[in-house]
Amino acid sequence: MPATSQHNEQAATTPNPFPGPAAEYGENPARFLANERVVDDGDGTRGELMLARIRGLETIELCGFWLAVERALANKEGREPRDRVERAIRERKAHLEEHGEGLPQAGMTSAERREAAADRDSESAAVLLDEDGEEVSWSRQRGASVGASR
């Protein structure tokens, strides 16, 4: 399950131009896009995390969201969107259109991976208990406390 908040100084400084879609997708692309103003194409490490994350985008829709965030950040900062970032997103989108969505090395679509993760979630080694001592799944862990290991 994606993190819903950041507990550090970055959380206060990371812009979030589209909080609704960020919550829907479970990520804020500005976390990657805002940190590096100049993308390094391989001469060092600056920008490599951003480009690696773009290469890992799983859906065409998510590519569009990332592109919108790059453009919103550029507009906010009074600059043009970075050509290298836009090109990387467009290339990833084209790849997904040609080969299908998801990460091929996983051998599953994003929906299949979510289902598999939910199955793994139900096979947890720890047991969460609610205030009445009833077992609670990991996906509903609000207000739960760890009971005993199986």
PDB file of C-alpha atoms in Angstrom:
ATOM      1  CA  MET A   1       0.000   0.000   0.000  1.00  0.00           C
ATOM      2  CA  PRO A   2       1.546   3.369  -0.939  1.00  0.00           C
ATOM      3  CA  ALA A   3       2.500   5.828   1.742  1.00  0.00           C
ATOM      4  CA  THR A   4      -0.016   8.590   2.268  1.00  0.00           C
ATOM      5  CA  SER A   5       2.333  11.023   3.969  1.00  0.00           C
ATOM      6  CA  GLN A   6       5.993  11.823   4.353  1.00  0.00           C
ATOM      7  CA  HIS A   7       7.345  12.271   7.854  1.00  0.00           C
ATOM      8  CA  ASN A   8      10.349  14.456   7.144  1.00  0.00           C
ATOM      9  CA  GLU A   9      11.320  17.919   6.058  1.00  0.00           C
ATOM     10  CA  GLN A  10      10.770  16.996   2.397  1.00  0.00           C
ATOM     11  CA  ALA A  11       7.023  16.670   3.004  1.00  0.00           C
ATOM     12  CA  ALA A  12       6.752  20.377   3.798  1.00  0.00           C
ATOM     13  CA  THR A  13       8.709  21.451   0.710  1.00  0.00           C
ATOM     14  CA  THR A  14       7.440  19.005  -1.940  1.00  0.00           C
ATOM     15  CA  PRO A  15       4.764  20.634  -4.094  1.00  0.00           C
ATOM     16  CA  ASN A  16       1.628  18.707  -4.942  1.00  0.00           C
ATOM     17  CA  PRO A  17      -0.055  20.435  -7.888  1.00  0.00           C
ATOM     18  CA  PHE A  18      -2.794  17.780  -8.180  1.00  0.00           C
ATOM     19  CA  PRO A  19      -3.640  16.347  -4.726  1.00  0.00           C
ATOM     20  CA  GLY A  20      -6.742  14.478  -5.947  1.00  0.00           C
ATOM     21  CA  PRO A  21      -4.995  12.411  -8.633  1.00  0.00           C
ATOM     22  CA  ALA A  22      -1.947  12.017  -6.370  1.00  0.00           C
ATOM     23  CA  ALA A  23      -4.178  10.353  -3.784  1.00  0.00           C
ATOM     24  CA  GLU A  24      -5.867   8.240  -6.481  1.00  0.00           C
ATOM     25  CA  TYR A  25      -2.557   7.005  -7.924  1.00  0.00           C
ATOM     26  CA  GLY A  26      -0.894   6.699  -4.537  1.00  0.00           C
ATOM     27  CA  GLU A  27       2.053   8.883  -5.488  1.00  0.00           C
ATOM     28  CA  ASN A  28       3.053  12.462  -6.050  1.00  0.00           C
ATOM     29  CA  PRO A  29       5.329  12.672  -9.122  1.00  0.00           C
ATOM     30  CA  ALA A  30       6.515  16.087  -7.932  1.00  0.00           C
ATOM     31  CA  ARG A  31       8.452  14.193  -5.275  1.00  0.00           C
ATOM     32  CA  PHE A  32      10.782  13.137  -8.093  1.00  0.00           C
ATOM     33  CA  LEU A  33      10.252  15.922 -10.612  1.00  0.00           C
ATOM     34  CA  ALA A  34      10.729  18.899  -8.279  1.00  0.00           C
ATOM     35  CA  ASN A  35      14.028  17.797  -6.764  1.00  0.00           C
ATOM     36  CA  GLU A  36      16.155  17.936  -9.889  1.00  0.00           C
ATOM     37  CA  ARG A  37      15.999  21.078 -12.013  1.00  0.00           C
ATOM     38  CA  VAL A  38      18.558  19.780 -14.519  1.00  0.00           C
ATOM     39  CA  VAL A  39      18.369  16.177 -15.674  1.00  0.00           C
ATOM     40  CA  ASP A  40      21.675  14.362 -16.064  1.00  0.00           C
ATOM     41  CA  ASP A  41      21.693  11.997 -19.022  1.00  0.00           C
ATOM     42  CA  GLY A  42      24.304   9.689 -17.560  1.00  0.00           C
ATOM     43  CA  ASP A  43      27.374  11.748 -16.669  1.00  0.00           C
ATOM     44  CA  GLY A  44      26.613  11.442 -12.951  1.00  0.00           C
ATOM     45  CA  THR A  45      23.780  10.661 -10.591  1.00  0.00           C
ATOM     46  CA  ARG A  46      21.646  13.821 -10.797  1.00  0.00           C
ATOM     47  CA  GLY A  47      18.311  13.029 -12.362  1.00  0.00           C
ATOM     48  CA  GLU A  48      18.898   9.291 -12.635  1.00  0.00           C
ATOM     49  CA  LEU A  49      16.281   8.440  -9.984  1.00  0.00           C
ATOM     50  CA  MET A  50      13.737  10.568 -11.813  1.00  0.00           C
ATOM     51  CA  LEU A  51      14.442   8.858 -15.141  1.00  0.00           C
ATOM     52  CA  ALA A  52      14.452   5.408 -13.539  1.00  0.00           C
ATOM     53  CA  ARG A  53      11.046   6.099 -12.005  1.00  0.00           C
ATOM     54  CA  ILE A  54       9.708   7.251 -15.384  1.00  0.00           C
ATOM     55  CA  ARG A  55      10.961   4.000 -16.959  1.00  0.00           C
ATOM     56  CA  GLY A  56       8.968   2.165 -14.277  1.00  0.00           C
ATOM     57  CA  LEU A  57       5.620   3.846 -14.955  1.00  0.00           C
ATOM     58  CA  GLU A  58       3.073   1.053 -15.375  1.00  0.00           C
ATOM     59  CA  THR A  59       0.120   2.654 -17.153  1.00  0.00           C
ATOM     60  CA  ILE A  60      -0.525   5.064 -19.992  1.00  0.00           C
ATOM     61  CA  GLU A  61      -2.777   7.062 -17.676  1.00  0.00           C
ATOM     62  CA  LEU A  62       0.027   7.431 -15.129  1.00  0.00           C
ATOM     63  CA  CYS A  63       2.341   8.703 -17.888  1.00  0.00           C
ATOM     64  CA  GLY A  64      -0.214  11.430 -18.624  1.00  0.00           C
ATOM     65  CA  PHE A  65      -0.357  12.345 -14.946  1.00  0.00           C
ATOM     66  CA  TRP A  66       3.434  12.617 -14.722  1.00  0.00           C
ATOM     67  CA  LEU A  67       3.503  14.799 -17.842  1.00  0.00           C
ATOM     68  CA  ALA A  68       0.827  17.073 -16.351  1.00  0.00           C
ATOM     69  CA  VAL A  69       2.829  17.408 -13.125  1.00  0.00           C
ATOM     70  CA  GLU A  70       6.039  18.271 -15.030  1.00  0.00           C
ATOM     71  CA  ARG A  71       4.160  20.957 -16.953  1.00  0.00           C
ATOM     72  CA  ALA A  72       2.464  22.303 -13.806  1.00  0.00           C
ATOM     73  CA  LEU A  73       5.810  22.545 -11.990  1.00  0.00           C
ATOM     74  CA  ALA A  74       7.364  24.301 -14.994  1.00  0.00           C
ATOM     75  CA  ASN A  75       4.485  26.776 -15.095  1.00  0.00           C
ATOM     76  CA  LYS A  76       4.730  27.411 -11.352  1.00  0.00           C
ATOM     77  CA  GLU A  77       8.470  28.023 -11.627  1.00  0.00           C
ATOM     78  CA  GLY A  78       8.163  30.217 -14.735  1.00  0.00           C
ATOM     79  CA  ARG A  79      10.122  27.902 -17.002  1.00  0.00           C
ATOM     80  CA  GLU A  80       9.486  25.582 -19.907  1.00  0.00           C
ATOM     81  CA  PRO A  81       8.989  21.865 -19.212  1.00  0.00           C
ATOM     82  CA  ARG A  82      12.286  20.009 -19.515  1.00  0.00           C
ATOM     83  CA  ASP A  83      12.675  18.374 -22.919  1.00  0.00           C
ATOM     84  CA  ARG A  84      14.487  15.323 -21.507  1.00  0.00           C
ATOM     85  CA  VAL A  85      11.748  14.677 -18.942  1.00  0.00           C
ATOM     86  CA  GLU A  86       8.928  15.091 -21.457  1.00  0.00           C
ATOM     87  CA  ARG A  87      10.765  12.878 -23.956  1.00  0.00           C
ATOM     88  CA  ALA A  88      11.300  10.151 -21.340  1.00  0.00           C
ATOM     89  CA  ILE A  89       7.596  10.187 -20.415  1.00  0.00           C
ATOM     90  CA  ARG A  90       6.492  10.123 -24.061  1.00  0.00           C
ATOM     91  CA  GLU A  91       8.892   7.229 -24.765  1.00  0.00           C
ATOM     92  CA  ARG A  92       7.515   5.276 -21.806  1.00  0.00           C
ATOM     93  CA  LYS A  93       3.939   5.947 -22.949  1.00  0.00           C
ATOM     94  CA  ALA A  94       4.772   4.764 -26.485  1.00  0.00           C
ATOM     95  CA  HIS A  95       6.388   1.620 -25.076  1.00  0.00           C
ATOM     96  CA  LEU A  96       3.290   0.853 -23.000  1.00  0.00           C
ATOM     97  CA  GLU A  97       1.021   1.455 -25.998  1.00  0.00           C
ATOM     98  CA  GLU A  98       3.077  -0.966 -28.072  1.00  0.00           C
ATOM     99  CA  HIS A  99       3.776  -3.668 -25.461  1.00  0.00           C
ATOM    100  CA  GLY A 100       0.887  -3.310 -23.029  1.00  0.00           C
ATOM    101  CA  GLU A 101       0.655  -1.876 -19.567  1.00  0.00           C
ATOM    102  CA  GLY A 102       2.456  -3.225 -16.525  1.00  0.00           C
ATOM    103  CA  LEU A 103       6.045  -4.243 -16.005  1.00  0.00           C
ATOM    104  CA  PRO A 104       6.891  -7.118 -18.362  1.00  0.00           C
ATOM    105  CA  GLN A 105       9.682  -8.458 -16.161  1.00  0.00           C
ATOM    106  CA  ALA A 106       7.072  -9.215 -13.501  1.00  0.00           C
ATOM    107  CA  GLY A 107       5.053 -11.224 -16.012  1.00  0.00           C
ATOM    108  CA  MET A 108       1.817  -9.670 -14.722  1.00  0.00           C
ATOM    109  CA  THR A 109      -0.349  -6.665 -15.408  1.00  0.00           C
ATOM    110  CA  SER A 110      -0.653  -4.028 -12.706  1.00  0.00           C
ATOM    111  CA  ALA A 111      -4.097  -5.421 -11.756  1.00  0.00           C
ATOM    112  CA  GLU A 112      -2.640  -8.932 -11.404  1.00  0.00           C
ATOM    113  CA  ARG A 113       0.192  -7.613  -9.224  1.00  0.00           C
ATOM    114  CA  ARG A 114      -2.304  -5.792  -6.972  1.00  0.00           C
ATOM    115  CA  GLU A 115      -4.329  -8.999  -6.632  1.00  0.00           C
ATOM    116  CA  ALA A 116      -1.198 -11.000  -5.817  1.00  0.00           C
ATOM    117  CA  ALA A 117      -0.198  -8.400  -3.235  1.00  0.00           C
ATOM    118  CA  ALA A 118      -3.640  -8.653  -1.638  1.00  0.00           C
ATOM    119  CA  ASP A 119      -3.221 -12.449  -1.491  1.00  0.00           C
ATOM    120  CA  ARG A 120       0.195 -12.067   0.158  1.00  0.00           C
ATOM    121  CA  ASP A 121      -1.357  -9.588   2.581  1.00  0.00           C
ATOM    122  CA  SER A 122      -3.799 -12.225   3.758  1.00  0.00           C
ATOM    123  CA  GLU A 123      -0.921 -14.653   4.377  1.00  0.00           C
ATOM    124  CA  SER A 124       0.807 -12.432   6.924  1.00  0.00           C
ATOM    125  CA  ALA A 125       2.827 -14.073   9.689  1.00  0.00           C
ATOM    126  CA  ALA A 126       1.559 -11.590  12.283  1.00  0.00           C
ATOM    127  CA  VAL A 127      -1.991 -11.349  13.540  1.00  0.00           C
ATOM    128  CA  LEU A 128      -3.546  -7.925  14.007  1.00  0.00           C
ATOM    129  CA  LEU A 129      -6.292  -7.577  16.572  1.00  0.00           C
ATOM    130  CA  ASP A 130      -8.925  -4.889  16.929  1.00  0.00           C
ATOM    131  CA  GLU A 131     -10.001  -3.446  20.277  1.00  0.00           C
ATOM    132  CA  ASP A 132     -12.293  -6.475  20.828  1.00  0.00           C
ATOM    133  CA  GLY A 133      -9.470  -8.937  20.197  1.00  0.00           C
ATOM    134  CA  GLU A 134     -10.837  -9.959  16.791  1.00  0.00           C
ATOM    135  CA  GLU A 135      -8.406 -10.640  13.939  1.00  0.00           C
ATOM    136  CA  VAL A 136      -8.009  -7.740  11.451  1.00  0.00           C
ATOM    137  CA  SER A 137      -6.395  -7.979   8.000  1.00  0.00           C
ATOM    138  CA  TRP A 138      -3.309  -5.868   7.288  1.00  0.00           C
ATOM    139  CA  SER A 139      -5.262  -3.779   4.807  1.00  0.00           C
ATOM    140  CA  ARG A 140      -7.551  -2.577   7.634  1.00  0.00           C
ATOM    141  CA  GLN A 141      -4.920  -1.939  10.283  1.00  0.00           C
ATOM    142  CA  ARG A 142      -6.255   1.374  11.607  1.00  0.00           C
ATOM    143  CA  GLY A 143      -6.769   1.034  15.332  1.00  0.00           C
ATOM    144  CA  ALA A 144      -5.326  -2.459  15.371  1.00  0.00           C
ATOM    145  CA  SER A 145      -2.521  -3.697  17.570  1.00  0.00           C
ATOM    146  CA  VAL A 146      -0.174  -6.585  16.951  1.00  0.00           C
ATOM    147  CA  GLY A 147      -1.382  -9.678  18.770  1.00  0.00           C
ATOM    148  CA  ALA A 148       0.735 -12.786  18.425  1.00  0.00           C
ATOM    149  CA  SER A 149       2.814 -14.405  15.724  1.00  0.00           C
ATOM    150  CA  ARG A 150       1.481 -17.615  14.233  1.00  0.00           C
TER     151      ARG A 150
END
